[in-house]
């Protein structure tokens, strides 16, 4: 399943308050979130009746795995935010052939499929383009005797 493409501006002051008051939050909340930060919904594609969700902070607790998430619905002036701390989803994907284990990166009781079943096509496209189409070459300019970096995009 493809990842949802909804993006939202982080409600800065509400996020600072949530980070400052959560157990296991950062020592200095302004270092954890930028005033002009935007977050992408991390869930798989879903309809409008499902809240969008983006991970904001992993709590630093010795015996618990609890994270702060930003959830939102609506758009524009009708956008409604909430910040909540959730336990991590306990789902595990085991690959018996490669003997690997992948944990779900979402919160417990999240809607839709687990994170290991959701793909980010834009991220994959950007990574693939970076690997195959952009080459950086160093060029010495004979007239100035200085090195110049040239980016060459090949078709």
mmCIF file with all atom_site columns, C-alpha atoms in Angstrom, residues 1-77:
data_model
loop_
_atom_site.group_PDB
_atom_site.id
_atom_site.type_symbol
_atom_site.label_atom_id
_atom_site.label_alt_id
_atom_site.label_comp_id
_atom_site.label_asym_id
_atom_site.label_entity_id
_atom_site.label_seq_id
_atom_site.pdbx_PDB_ins_code
_atom_site.Cartn_x
_atom_site.Cartn_y
_atom_site.Cartn_z
_atom_site.occupancy
_atom_site.B_iso_or_equiv
_atom_site.pdbx_formal_charge
_atom_site.auth_seq_id
_atom_site.auth_comp_id
_atom_site.auth_asym_id
_atom_site.auth_atom_id
_atom_site.pdbx_PDB_model_num
ATOM 1  C CA . UNK A 1 1  ? 0.000   0.000  0.000  1.00 0.00 ? 1  UNK A CA 1
ATOM 2  C CA . UNK A 1 2  ? 1.182   3.523  -0.749 1.00 0.00 ? 2  UNK A CA 1
ATOM 3  C CA . UNK A 1 3  ? 1.785   6.089  1.969  1.00 0.00 ? 3  UNK A CA 1
ATOM 4  C CA . UNK A 1 4  ? -0.720  8.907  2.516  1.00 0.00 ? 4  UNK A CA 1
ATOM 5  C CA . UNK A 1 5  ? 0.527   12.189 1.032  1.00 0.00 ? 5  UNK A CA 1
ATOM 6  C CA . UNK A 1 6  ? -1.164  14.623 3.466  1.00 0.00 ? 6  UNK A CA 1
ATOM 7  C CA . UNK A 1 7  ? 1.182   17.258 4.889  1.00 0.00 ? 7  UNK A CA 1
ATOM 8  C CA . UNK A 1 8  ? 0.580   19.642 7.761  1.00 0.00 ? 8  UNK A CA 1
ATOM 9  C CA . UNK A 1 9  ? 2.299   22.474 9.551  1.00 0.00 ? 9  UNK A CA 1
ATOM 10 C CA . UNK A 1 10 ? 3.253   21.509 13.105 1.00 0.00 ? 10 UNK A CA 1
ATOM 11 C CA . UNK A 1 11 ? 1.303   23.596 15.648 1.00 0.00 ? 11 UNK A CA 1
ATOM 12 C CA . UNK A 1 12 ? 4.499   24.889 17.251 1.00 0.00 ? 12 UNK A CA 1
ATOM 13 C CA . UNK A 1 13 ? 3.373   26.085 20.674 1.00 0.00 ? 13 UNK A CA 1
ATOM 14 C CA . UNK A 1 14 ? 1.073   23.106 21.222 1.00 0.00 ? 14 UNK A CA 1
ATOM 15 C CA . UNK A 1 15 ? 3.930   20.767 20.235 1.00 0.00 ? 15 UNK A CA 1
ATOM 16 C CA . UNK A 1 16 ? 6.313   22.529 22.660 1.00 0.00 ? 16 UNK A CA 1
ATOM 17 C CA . UNK A 1 17 ? 3.802   22.124 25.481 1.00 0.00 ? 17 UNK A CA 1
ATOM 18 C CA . UNK A 1 18 ? 3.255   18.442 24.688 1.00 0.00 ? 18 UNK A CA 1
ATOM 19 C CA . UNK A 1 19 ? 7.014   17.788 24.503 1.00 0.00 ? 19 UNK A CA 1
ATOM 20 C CA . UNK A 1 20 ? 7.679   19.683 27.745 1.00 0.00 ? 20 UNK A CA 1
ATOM 21 C CA . UNK A 1 21 ? 4.985   17.844 29.710 1.00 0.00 ? 21 UNK A CA 1
ATOM 22 C CA . UNK A 1 22 ? 5.357   14.300 28.351 1.00 0.00 ? 22 UNK A CA 1
ATOM 23 C CA . UNK A 1 23 ? 7.196   11.721 30.413 1.00 0.00 ? 23 UNK A CA 1
ATOM 24 C CA . UNK A 1 24 ? 10.509  10.981 28.696 1.00 0.00 ? 24 UNK A CA 1
ATOM 25 C CA . UNK A 1 25 ? 10.328  14.145 26.600 1.00 0.00 ? 25 UNK A CA 1
ATOM 26 C CA . UNK A 1 26 ? 13.342  16.147 25.430 1.00 0.00 ? 26 UNK A CA 1
ATOM 27 C CA . UNK A 1 27 ? 15.349  18.190 27.920 1.00 0.00 ? 27 UNK A CA 1
ATOM 28 C CA . UNK A 1 28 ? 15.008  21.269 25.713 1.00 0.00 ? 28 UNK A CA 1
ATOM 29 C CA . UNK A 1 29 ? 11.784  21.025 23.616 1.00 0.00 ? 29 UNK A CA 1
ATOM 30 C CA . UNK A 1 30 ? 12.656  23.864 21.179 1.00 0.00 ? 30 UNK A CA 1
ATOM 31 C CA . UNK A 1 31 ? 15.525  21.681 19.909 1.00 0.00 ? 31 UNK A CA 1
ATOM 32 C CA . UNK A 1 32 ? 13.045  18.903 19.015 1.00 0.00 ? 32 UNK A CA 1
ATOM 33 C CA . UNK A 1 33 ? 10.727  20.848 16.723 1.00 0.00 ? 33 UNK A CA 1
ATOM 34 C CA . UNK A 1 34 ? 11.196  23.823 14.394 1.00 0.00 ? 34 UNK A CA 1
ATOM 35 C CA . UNK A 1 35 ? 8.753   26.711 14.293 1.00 0.00 ? 35 UNK A CA 1
ATOM 36 C CA . UNK A 1 36 ? 8.271   26.280 10.525 1.00 0.00 ? 36 UNK A CA 1
ATOM 37 C CA . UNK A 1 37 ? 8.276   22.469 10.476 1.00 0.00 ? 37 UNK A CA 1
ATOM 38 C CA . UNK A 1 38 ? 5.951   20.419 8.297  1.00 0.00 ? 38 UNK A CA 1
ATOM 39 C CA . UNK A 1 39 ? 5.174   16.720 8.735  1.00 0.00 ? 39 UNK A CA 1
ATOM 40 C CA . UNK A 1 40 ? 3.918   14.093 6.303  1.00 0.00 ? 40 UNK A CA 1
ATOM 41 C CA . UNK A 1 41 ? 1.246   11.593 7.312  1.00 0.00 ? 41 UNK A CA 1
ATOM 42 C CA . UNK A 1 42 ? 3.037   8.288  7.836  1.00 0.00 ? 42 UNK A CA 1
ATOM 43 C CA . UNK A 1 43 ? 0.023   6.003  7.522  1.00 0.00 ? 43 UNK A CA 1
ATOM 44 C CA . UNK A 1 44 ? -1.035  4.118  4.430  1.00 0.00 ? 44 UNK A CA 1
ATOM 45 C CA . UNK A 1 45 ? -3.547  5.775  2.127  1.00 0.00 ? 45 UNK A CA 1
ATOM 46 C CA . UNK A 1 46 ? -6.884  6.275  3.867  1.00 0.00 ? 46 UNK A CA 1
ATOM 47 C CA . UNK A 1 47 ? -10.181 8.119  3.529  1.00 0.00 ? 47 UNK A CA 1
ATOM 48 C CA . UNK A 1 48 ? -11.196 11.412 5.124  1.00 0.00 ? 48 UNK A CA 1
ATOM 49 C CA . UNK A 1 49 ? -12.833 9.727  8.112  1.00 0.00 ? 49 UNK A CA 1
ATOM 50 C CA . UNK A 1 50 ? -9.414  8.552  9.366  1.00 0.00 ? 50 UNK A CA 1
ATOM 51 C CA . UNK A 1 51 ? -7.061  10.914 11.187 1.00 0.00 ? 51 UNK A CA 1
ATOM 52 C CA . UNK A 1 52 ? -3.676  11.604 9.621  1.00 0.00 ? 52 UNK A CA 1
ATOM 53 C CA . UNK A 1 53 ? -0.721  10.779 11.891 1.00 0.00 ? 53 UNK A CA 1
ATOM 54 C CA . UNK A 1 54 ? 2.936   11.809 12.059 1.00 0.00 ? 54 UNK A CA 1
ATOM 55 C CA . UNK A 1 55 ? 5.544   10.750 14.611 1.00 0.00 ? 55 UNK A CA 1
ATOM 56 C CA . UNK A 1 56 ? 6.929   13.685 16.584 1.00 0.00 ? 56 UNK A CA 1
ATOM 57 C CA . UNK A 1 57 ? 9.075   12.294 19.430 1.00 0.00 ? 57 UNK A CA 1
ATOM 58 C CA . UNK A 1 58 ? 10.217  8.936  20.862 1.00 0.00 ? 58 UNK A CA 1
ATOM 59 C CA . UNK A 1 59 ? 10.040  9.057  24.669 1.00 0.00 ? 59 UNK A CA 1
ATOM 60 C CA . UNK A 1 60 ? 13.232  8.206  26.539 1.00 0.00 ? 60 UNK A CA 1
ATOM 61 C CA . UNK A 1 61 ? 11.858  5.789  29.135 1.00 0.00 ? 61 UNK A CA 1
ATOM 62 C CA . UNK A 1 62 ? 13.685  2.705  30.412 1.00 0.00 ? 62 UNK A CA 1
ATOM 63 C CA . UNK A 1 63 ? 10.707  0.347  30.660 1.00 0.00 ? 63 UNK A CA 1
ATOM 64 C CA . UNK A 1 64 ? 8.182   1.758  28.193 1.00 0.00 ? 64 UNK A CA 1
ATOM 65 C CA . UNK A 1 65 ? 8.007   2.440  24.473 1.00 0.00 ? 65 UNK A CA 1
ATOM 66 C CA . UNK A 1 66 ? 5.744   5.477  24.184 1.00 0.00 ? 66 UNK A CA 1
ATOM 67 C CA . UNK A 1 67 ? 5.928   8.107  21.475 1.00 0.00 ? 67 UNK A CA 1
ATOM 68 C CA . UNK A 1 68 ? 4.361   11.503 20.834 1.00 0.00 ? 68 UNK A CA 1
ATOM 69 C CA . UNK A 1 69 ? 2.273   11.666 17.672 1.00 0.00 ? 69 UNK A CA 1
ATOM 70 C CA . UNK A 1 70 ? 0.617   14.565 15.885 1.00 0.00 ? 70 UNK A CA 1
ATOM 71 C CA . UNK A 1 71 ? -2.815  13.628 14.548 1.00 0.00 ? 71 UNK A CA 1
ATOM 72 C CA . UNK A 1 72 ? -5.019  15.849 12.393 1.00 0.00 ? 72 UNK A CA 1
ATOM 73 C CA . UNK A 1 73 ? -8.153  15.969 10.282 1.00 0.00 ? 73 UNK A CA 1
ATOM 74 C CA . UNK A 1 74 ? -9.583  18.518 7.903  1.00 0.00 ? 74 UNK A CA 1
ATOM 75 C CA . UNK A 1 75 ? -7.845  21.141 5.827  1.00 0.00 ? 75 UNK A CA 1
ATOM 76 C CA . UNK A 1 76 ? -7.208  24.864 5.928  1.00 0.00 ? 76 UNK A CA 1
ATOM 77 C CA . UNK A 1 77 ? -9.254  26.730 8.526  1.00 0.00 ? 77 UNK A CA 1
#
